[in-house]
């Protein structure tokens, strides 16, 4: 759930955007992180751990624990708690080891 | 890129160091991996006190705005969404914008990298829905997102009590406070009693035995002194305390000492907040875990020391200001933390750990 009216900060949610998680559309607001926006839509499982394949979600929301890796707009292994949502963003869970990044403009 | 002072971390300590240096005409660069200055202050809605005498008590995010406002008039270059990833042989910092890495050569570096929250381990503690109290606070006050509906809090520090109240205020049901000690650890007793008045049970001498759930936390077993109870929750907020973030200090080759009261391993420093490396100073939680008032004071001390080294103020002036700030620190800071700090200063000449890479 998004907090529409905060007891101290009042109304703060301004610009709604649509993001896509596993190709499904969800509503978010521009100042939110990807991990937070997904949580507002009831999605807490952001991926699985690489070794024991256990569910992982947001833990520190500070960019320190790396529990929130996701694939965002084609880039693997991005900390979703530090990435702000953008209109039309495509987000996928982190289900295994990322592909090693290659030079993109090498055709 | 060249700069007089490179400040690593744009939270309260980094900003107050920036004000001290930039206001004296130095060219200052702040690097922070977040997209916004202010660090953890941004999601702190609680009123902070005591603050240094130049500030009246205010809420965390108000203080962030005030500090940001103050640096606006000065020569401060901001590298937001940037990270320090290492150092070159000539001492330049390698800074990345997450795409390219470029060197920044600074005459002096002030590291104000802050603190990280520690976890409280129990079986399945890594499940989604289980998070630090800081993360829960960030979700509510920065992202405007409900982290859950029914919660328990593990720990009873002031920060944990504050977070429990903030969770309640947005309509989350706090079902219990679980504390392994025999009483609440919060120094501000009013907060703990506000929670008990609201009917929230405190389970002392207790801990989480196990969490369960399918893909996210749904239930927890709590081991009480004489029985085990099960609660349905979708949020567990844990307070494992905080430890200084040290990565940058390892890379810089600073020496360390262990000081329980300051949060464990802390870089060595002297009364000017200079580390074992002559060109590197530190401030804030990186210099030992503390509360917001003292964090600002350490930033001011580091900023004044660097200004002195770069001849923006005279040594006499610097000494006088530093002494006054240390005195204020002694008054504002928690007694145990302050005495840990003094012990730590005394160890400056005999560091426990030097030239070791333990990250
Ligand atoms: S939640 Fe810890 S790095 Fe994102």
Coordinates of C-alpha atoms and ligand atoms in Angstrom, one line a residue:
Chain A
X1 CA 0.0 0.0 0.0
X2 CA 1.1 3.5 -0.8
X3 CA 0.9 6.0 2.1
X4 CA -1.4 8.7 0.7
X5 CA -1.5 10.9 3.7
X6 CA 1.5 10.7 6.0
X7 CA 0.9 11.8 9.7
X8 CA 3.9 14.1 9.8
X9 CA 4.8 14.8 6.2
X10 CA 1.2 15.1 4.7
X11 CA 0.5 14.4 1.1
X12 CA 3.7 13.7 -0.8
X13 CA 2.9 11.3 -3.6
X14 CA 2.8 13.4 -6.7
X15 CA 3.7 12.0 -10.0
X16 CA 2.3 8.5 -10.7
X17 CA 4.1 6.3 -13.2
X18 CA 3.5 2.8 -14.5
X19 CA 6.2 0.2 -14.0
X20 CA 6.3 -3.4 -15.2
X21 CA 7.3 -6.3 -13.0
X22 CA 7.4 -9.6 -14.9
X23 CA 5.6 -7.8 -17.7
X24 CA 2.6 -6.9 -15.5
X25 CA 1.8 -3.2 -15.0
X26 CA 1.9 -1.7 -11.5
X27 CA 1.4 1.8 -10.2
X28 CA 4.3 3.7 -8.5
X29 CA 5.3 7.3 -7.8
X30 CA 8.5 8.9 -9.1
X31 CA 10.3 9.5 -5.8
X32 CA 10.0 5.8 -4.8
X33 CA 12.7 3.2 -5.1
X34 CA 12.0 0.1 -7.2
X35 CA 12.0 -2.2 -4.2
X36 CA 9.7 0.1 -2.3
X37 CA 7.2 0.5 -5.2
X38 CA 7.0 -3.2 -5.6
X39 CA 6.3 -3.6 -1.9
X40 CA 3.5 -1.1 -2.1
X41 CA 2.0 -3.4 -4.7
X42 CA 2.3 -6.5 -2.4
X43 CA 5.5 -7.8 -4.0
X44 CA 8.1 -8.6 -1.4
X45 CA 10.1 -11.4 -3.0
X46 CA 12.6 -9.7 -5.3
X47 CA 14.6 -12.7 -6.2
X48 CA 16.4 -15.8 -4.8
X49 CA 19.8 -16.3 -3.3
X50 CA 22.4 -17.7 -5.7
X51 CA 23.5 -20.7 -3.7
X52 CA 20.5 -22.1 -1.7
X53 CA 17.9 -20.5 -4.0
X54 CA 16.0 -19.0 -1.0
X55 CA 13.7 -16.0 -1.3
X56 CA 15.2 -12.6 -0.9
X57 CA 13.7 -9.1 -0.5
X58 CA 14.5 -5.7 0.7
X59 CA 16.5 -5.8 3.9
X60 CA 18.6 -2.6 4.6
X61 CA 17.2 -0.2 2.0
X62 CA 20.5 1.5 2.1
X63 CA 22.5 -0.2 -0.6
X64 CA 24.6 -2.1 1.9
X65 CA 23.3 -5.7 2.0
X66 CA 22.7 -6.5 -1.7
X67 CA 19.6 -8.6 -0.8
X68 CA 17.5 -6.6 -3.3
X69 CA 19.3 -7.3 -6.6
X70 CA 17.0 -7.2 -9.7
X71 CA 17.2 -6.8 -13.4
X72 CA 16.1 -3.3 -14.3
X73 CA 15.7 -2.1 -17.9
X74 CA 18.0 -4.8 -19.2
X75 CA 20.7 -4.4 -16.6
X76 CA 21.3 -7.3 -14.3
X77 CA 22.3 -7.2 -10.7
X78 CA 21.0 -3.7 -9.9
X79 CA 20.3 -2.7 -6.2
X80 CA 16.6 -2.0 -6.4
X81 CA 16.5 -0.1 -3.1
X82 CA 18.7 2.6 -4.6
X83 CA 17.1 2.9 -8.0
X84 CA 14.3 5.3 -8.4
X85 CA 11.3 4.2 -10.6
X86 CA 10.8 5.7 -14.0
X87 CA 7.8 5.6 -16.4
X88 CA 7.7 2.3 -18.3
X89 CA 10.5 0.7 -16.3
X90 CA 10.9 -3.0 -16.9
X91 CA 11.8 -5.0 -13.9
X92 CA 12.5 -8.7 -13.4
X93 CA 13.5 -10.7 -10.3
X94 CA 17.0 -11.9 -9.8
X95 CA 16.7 -15.6 -10.3
X96 CA 20.3 -16.7 -10.9
X97 CA 23.8 -15.3 -11.5
X98 CA 23.9 -12.4 -13.8
X99 CA 25.5 -12.5 -17.2
X100 CA 28.9 -10.9 -17.2
X101 CA 28.5 -7.4 -18.7
X102 CA 29.8 -7.0 -22.2
X103 CA 30.6 -4.0 -24.3
X104 CA 27.2 -2.9 -25.5
X105 CA 28.1 -1.1 -28.7
X106 CA 30.2 -3.9 -30.1
X107 CA 28.0 -5.1 -33.0
Chain B
X1 CA 39.3 16.7 -11.6
X2 CA 41.0 18.6 -8.8
X3 CA 39.6 19.9 -5.5
X4 CA 40.9 21.2 -2.2
X5 CA 38.7 18.9 0.0
X6 CA 37.0 15.7 -1.0
X7 CA 34.2 14.8 1.3
X8 CA 33.0 11.2 1.1
X9 CA 29.4 11.0 2.3
X10 CA 26.8 13.8 2.2
X11 CA 25.0 13.0 5.5
X12 CA 24.9 15.3 8.5
X13 CA 28.7 14.9 9.3
X14 CA 29.8 15.4 5.7
X15 CA 27.6 18.4 5.3
X16 CA 28.7 20.1 8.4
X17 CA 32.4 19.5 7.4
X18 CA 31.5 21.0 4.0
X19 CA 30.0 24.1 5.6
X20 CA 33.2 24.6 7.8
X21 CA 35.6 24.2 4.8
X22 CA 33.6 25.8 2.0
X23 CA 32.6 28.8 4.0
X24 CA 36.4 29.6 4.4
X25 CA 36.8 29.8 0.6
X26 CA 38.0 26.2 0.0
X27 CA 36.9 24.3 -3.1
X28 CA 34.9 21.4 -1.8
X29 CA 33.6 18.3 -3.5
X30 CA 31.0 15.9 -1.9
X31 CA 30.5 12.4 -3.3
X32 CA 27.5 10.3 -2.2
X33 CA 25.9 7.2 -3.7
X34 CA 22.4 8.5 -3.0
X35 CA 20.6 10.8 -5.3
X36 CA 20.0 13.3 -2.5
X37 CA 22.2 15.0 0.2
X38 CA 21.2 14.6 3.8
X39 CA 21.9 10.9 4.3
X40 CA 19.7 9.2 6.9
X41 CA 18.3 12.5 8.1
X42 CA 16.0 12.6 5.1
X43 CA 13.7 9.9 6.5
X44 CA 13.9 10.9 10.2
X45 CA 10.6 12.5 11.2
X46 CA 11.4 12.5 14.9
X47 CA 12.5 15.6 16.6
X48 CA 16.3 15.5 17.2
X49 CA 17.8 16.7 20.4
X50 CA 20.1 17.7 21.7
X51 CA 21.7 19.4 18.7
X52 CA 24.8 21.7 18.8
X53 CA 24.0 25.1 20.2
X54 CA 23.8 26.8 16.8
X55 CA 20.8 24.7 15.9
X56 CA 17.4 24.6 17.7
X57 CA 15.7 21.2 18.0
X58 CA 14.1 20.1 14.8
X59 CA 13.0 17.1 12.9
X60 CA 15.6 15.1 10.9
X61 CA 14.5 16.0 7.5
X62 CA 14.2 19.7 8.5
X63 CA 17.8 19.5 9.7
X64 CA 18.8 18.0 6.3
X65 CA 17.1 20.9 4.5
X66 CA 18.8 23.4 6.7
X67 CA 22.3 22.0 6.1
X68 CA 21.7 21.7 2.4
X69 CA 20.5 25.3 2.3
X70 CA 23.7 26.5 4.1
X71 CA 26.1 25.0 1.5
X72 CA 24.2 26.4 -1.4
X73 CA 26.0 29.8 -1.3
X74 CA 29.4 28.2 -1.3
X75 CA 31.7 26.6 -3.8
X76 CA 30.6 23.0 -3.3
X77 CA 30.7 20.5 -6.2
X78 CA 28.1 17.7 -5.8
X79 CA 28.7 14.2 -7.2
X80 CA 25.4 12.5 -6.3
X81 CA 24.7 9.0 -7.5
X82 CA 28.5 8.6 -7.5
X83 CA 30.6 6.2 -5.5
X84 CA 34.3 5.9 -4.5
X85 CA 35.5 2.6 -5.8
X86 CA 39.2 2.8 -4.9
X87 CA 42.3 4.9 -4.9
X88 CA 45.1 5.5 -7.5
X89 CA 48.8 5.2 -6.6
X90 CA 49.1 9.0 -6.5
X91 CA 46.3 9.2 -3.9
X92 CA 43.5 10.3 -6.3
X93 CA 40.1 8.8 -5.5
X94 CA 38.6 6.7 -8.2
X95 CA 35.0 7.8 -8.5
X96 CA 32.3 6.1 -10.6
X97 CA 29.0 7.4 -12.0
X98 CA 28.1 3.7 -12.3
X99 CA 29.4 3.8 -15.9
X100 CA 32.8 5.4 -16.0
X101 CA 35.5 5.8 -13.4
X102 CA 37.4 9.0 -13.2
X103 CA 40.1 10.3 -10.8
X104 CA 39.6 13.1 -8.3
X105 CA 42.7 14.6 -6.8
X106 CA 42.1 16.2 -3.5
X107 CA 44.5 18.0 -1.1
X108 CA 42.6 16.6 1.9
X109 CA 39.9 13.9 2.2
X110 CA 37.2 13.8 4.9
X111 CA 35.5 10.4 5.1
X112 CA 32.0 10.6 6.6
X113 CA 30.8 7.3 5.3
X114 CA 28.3 6.7 8.1
X115 CA 27.1 3.4 9.6
X116 CA 25.5 0.2 8.6
X117 CA 22.8 -1.6 10.5
X118 CA 23.7 -5.0 11.8
X119 CA 21.4 -8.0 11.6
X120 CA 20.0 -10.2 14.4
X121 CA 20.3 -13.8 13.2
X122 CA 17.7 -16.5 13.7
X123 CA 16.5 -19.3 11.5
X124 CA 15.1 -17.9 8.2
X125 CA 16.0 -14.3 9.1
X126 CA 16.8 -13.6 5.4
X127 CA 13.2 -14.0 4.3
X128 CA 11.4 -11.1 2.6
X129 CA 9.4 -9.0 5.1
X130 CA 12.2 -9.2 7.6
X131 CA 14.2 -6.0 7.5
X132 CA 16.2 -3.5 9.6
X133 CA 14.3 -0.8 11.6
X134 CA 16.1 1.7 9.4
X135 CA 14.7 0.1 6.3
X136 CA 11.2 0.2 7.7
X137 CA 11.6 3.9 8.5
X138 CA 12.9 4.6 5.0
X139 CA 9.9 2.9 3.4
X140 CA 7.4 4.9 5.5
X141 CA 9.1 8.3 5.5
X142 CA 11.0 8.4 2.2
X143 CA 9.1 6.1 -0.1
X144 CA 5.6 6.5 1.4
X145 CA 5.1 2.8 1.4
X146 CA 3.6 0.5 4.0
X147 CA 6.2 -2.2 4.7
X148 CA 3.5 -4.5 6.2
X149 CA 0.3 -4.6 8.2
X150 CA 1.3 -6.6 11.3
X151 CA 4.7 -6.3 12.8
X152 CA 7.0 -7.2 15.6
X153 CA 10.1 -5.3 16.6
X154 CA 13.3 -7.1 17.7
X155 CA 15.2 -4.9 20.0
X156 CA 14.2 -2.0 22.4
X157 CA 16.8 0.8 21.8
X158 CA 15.6 4.4 21.4
X159 CA 15.8 4.0 17.7
X160 CA 13.7 0.8 17.8
X161 CA 11.1 2.5 20.0
X162 CA 11.0 5.5 17.7
X163 CA 10.5 3.3 14.7
X164 CA 7.7 1.3 16.5
X165 CA 5.8 4.6 17.1
X166 CA 6.3 5.7 13.5
X167 CA 4.9 2.3 12.3
X168 CA 1.9 2.7 14.5
X169 CA 1.3 6.2 13.4
X170 CA 0.8 5.1 9.8
X171 CA -1.6 2.3 10.9
X172 CA 0.7 -0.7 11.2
X173 CA -0.3 -3.0 14.1
X174 CA 2.8 -3.6 16.3
X175 CA 2.1 -6.9 17.9
X176 CA 5.1 -7.2 20.2
X177 CA 8.5 -5.8 21.1
X178 CA 11.0 -8.7 21.6
X179 CA 14.1 -8.0 23.7
X180 CA 16.6 -10.6 24.8
X181 CA 17.7 -8.5 27.8
X182 CA 15.6 -8.3 31.0
X183 CA 14.4 -4.7 30.4
X184 CA 13.9 -2.1 27.7
X185 CA 17.2 -0.6 26.5
X186 CA 15.8 2.8 25.4
X187 CA 17.2 5.7 27.4
X188 CA 14.2 7.8 26.7
X189 CA 11.7 5.9 28.9
X190 CA 8.7 7.9 27.7
X191 CA 8.8 6.2 24.4
X192 CA 8.8 2.7 25.8
X193 CA 6.0 3.6 28.2
X194 CA 4.0 5.2 25.3
X195 CA 4.1 1.9 23.6
X196 CA 3.1 -0.1 26.6
X197 CA 0.2 2.3 27.2
X198 CA -1.0 1.5 23.7
X199 CA -1.2 -2.1 24.8
X200 CA 1.9 -3.4 23.0
X201 CA 3.5 -6.2 25.0
X202 CA 7.2 -6.2 25.7
X203 CA 8.6 -9.7 25.8
X204 CA 11.8 -9.6 27.8
X205 CA 14.4 -12.4 28.0
X206 CA 12.9 -13.5 24.7
X207 CA 14.0 -14.0 21.1
X208 CA 12.7 -15.2 17.8
X209 CA 13.1 -19.0 17.6
X210 CA 12.2 -19.3 13.9
X211 CA 10.4 -17.4 11.1
X212 CA 8.2 -19.2 8.6
X213 CA 6.5 -18.3 5.4
X214 CA 6.1 -19.1 1.7
X215 CA 8.3 -16.6 -0.1
X216 CA 7.9 -14.1 2.6
X217 CA 7.5 -14.0 6.4
X218 CA 4.1 -15.1 7.7
X219 CA 4.7 -16.5 11.1
X220 CA 7.2 -16.3 13.9
X221 CA 7.8 -18.4 16.9
X222 CA 9.0 -16.5 20.0
X223 CA 10.9 -18.2 22.7
X224 CA 9.6 -16.6 26.0
X225 CA 11.2 -17.6 29.3
X226 CA 8.7 -20.4 29.9
X227 CA 6.9 -21.0 26.7
X228 CA 7.0 -20.6 22.9
X229 CA 4.3 -18.5 21.3
X230 CA 3.5 -18.1 17.6
X231 CA 2.4 -14.8 16.0
X232 CA 1.2 -14.1 12.5
X233 CA 3.1 -11.2 11.1
X234 CA 4.1 -9.9 7.7
X235 CA 6.8 -7.6 9.0
X236 CA 9.7 -8.1 11.3
X237 CA 11.9 -5.1 12.1
X238 CA 15.2 -5.9 13.6
X239 CA 17.5 -3.6 15.5
X240 CA 21.0 -5.2 15.7
X241 CA 22.7 -1.9 16.4
X242 CA 25.0 -0.1 14.0
X243 CA 28.7 -0.4 13.0
X244 CA 30.8 2.2 11.2
X245 CA 31.2 1.6 7.4
X246 CA 34.9 1.1 6.9
X247 CA 35.4 0.1 3.2
X248 CA 37.0 3.3 2.2
X249 CA 39.4 3.3 5.2
X250 CA 40.6 -0.2 4.3
X251 CA 41.3 1.0 0.7
X252 CA 43.1 4.1 2.1
X253 CA 45.3 1.9 4.3
X254 CA 44.2 3.6 7.6
X255 CA 45.0 1.9 10.9
X256 CA 42.2 0.7 13.2
X257 CA 41.5 0.1 16.8
X258 CA 38.7 -1.8 18.5
X259 CA 36.4 0.3 20.7
X260 CA 33.2 -1.3 21.9
X261 CA 31.5 1.9 22.8
X262 CA 32.1 3.3 19.4
X263 CA 30.6 0.3 17.6
X264 CA 33.6 -2.0 17.2
X265 CA 36.4 -1.5 14.8
X266 CA 37.0 2.2 14.2
X267 CA 39.8 3.9 12.3
X268 CA 42.3 5.4 14.6
X269 CA 42.2 9.2 14.9
X270 CA 43.5 12.0 17.0
X271 CA 41.8 15.1 18.4
X272 CA 41.9 16.9 15.1
X273 CA 40.0 13.8 13.6
X274 CA 43.0 13.1 11.4
X275 CA 43.4 9.3 10.8
X276 CA 46.7 7.4 10.5
X277 CA 47.0 8.8 7.1
X278 CA 48.1 12.4 7.1
X279 CA 45.8 13.6 4.3
X280 CA 42.7 11.7 5.5
X281 CA 40.3 12.9 8.2
X282 CA 37.0 11.4 9.3
X283 CA 33.7 12.4 10.9
X284 CA 30.3 11.2 11.9
X285 CA 29.4 7.6 12.5
X286 CA 32.6 6.6 10.8
X287 CA 34.4 8.0 13.8
X288 CA 32.2 6.0 16.2
X289 CA 28.5 5.4 16.4
X290 CA 26.7 8.4 18.0
X291 CA 23.6 10.5 17.9
X292 CA 22.9 13.3 15.4
X293 CA 24.1 16.3 17.6
X294 CA 27.6 14.8 18.1
X295 CA 27.7 13.7 14.4
X296 CA 27.4 17.3 13.4
X297 CA 30.1 18.3 16.0
X298 CA 32.6 15.8 14.6
X299 CA 32.0 17.1 11.1
X300 CA 32.7 20.6 12.3
X301 CA 35.9 19.5 14.0
X302 CA 37.2 17.7 11.0
X303 CA 36.2 20.7 8.8
X304 CA 38.1 23.1 11.0
X305 CA 41.2 20.9 11.1
X306 CA 41.3 20.6 7.4
X307 CA 40.8 24.4 7.0
X308 CA 43.7 24.9 9.3
X309 CA 45.9 22.4 7.3
X310 CA 45.1 24.2 4.1
X311 CA 45.8 27.6 5.7
X312 CA 42.3 28.9 5.5
X313 CA 42.4 29.7 9.2
X314 CA 45.2 30.2 11.7
X315 CA 46.3 27.4 14.0
X316 CA 45.4 29.6 17.0
X317 CA 41.9 30.2 15.7
X318 CA 41.5 26.5 14.8
X319 CA 42.7 25.4 18.3
X320 CA 40.3 27.6 20.0
X321 CA 37.3 26.5 18.0
X322 CA 38.3 22.8 18.2
X323 CA 38.5 23.0 22.0
X324 CA 35.1 24.6 22.3
X325 CA 33.6 21.9 20.0
X326 CA 35.2 19.1 22.0
X327 CA 33.8 20.6 25.1
X328 CA 30.3 20.7 23.6
X329 CA 30.8 17.2 22.4
X330 CA 31.5 16.1 26.0
X331 CA 28.2 17.7 27.1
X332 CA 26.0 16.4 24.2
X333 CA 27.3 13.0 23.7
X334 CA 26.2 9.9 25.7
X335 CA 28.7 9.5 28.5
X336 CA 29.8 6.0 27.6
X337 CA 30.3 6.9 23.9
X338 CA 32.3 10.0 24.8
X339 CA 34.6 8.1 27.2
X340 CA 35.1 5.4 24.5
X341 CA 36.1 8.2 22.2
X342 CA 38.6 9.6 24.6
X343 CA 40.1 6.1 25.1
X344 CA 40.2 5.7 21.4
X345 CA 42.1 9.0 21.0
X346 CA 44.7 7.8 23.6
X347 CA 45.3 4.7 21.5
X348 CA 46.2 6.8 18.4
X349 CA 49.9 6.1 18.8
X350 CA 49.4 2.3 19.3
X351 CA 46.9 1.1 16.7
X352 CA 45.8 -2.5 16.9
X353 CA 45.5 -3.1 13.2
X354 CA 47.6 -1.6 10.6
X355 CA 48.5 -2.4 7.0
X356 CA 45.9 -5.1 6.8
X357 CA 43.2 -5.7 4.4
X358 CA 40.3 -7.3 6.3
X359 CA 37.3 -6.2 4.3
Ligands
LIG1 S1 18.0 -3.7 0.5 FE1 20.1 -3.8 1.1 S2 21.1 -3.3 -0.7 FE2 19.1 -3.0 -1.2

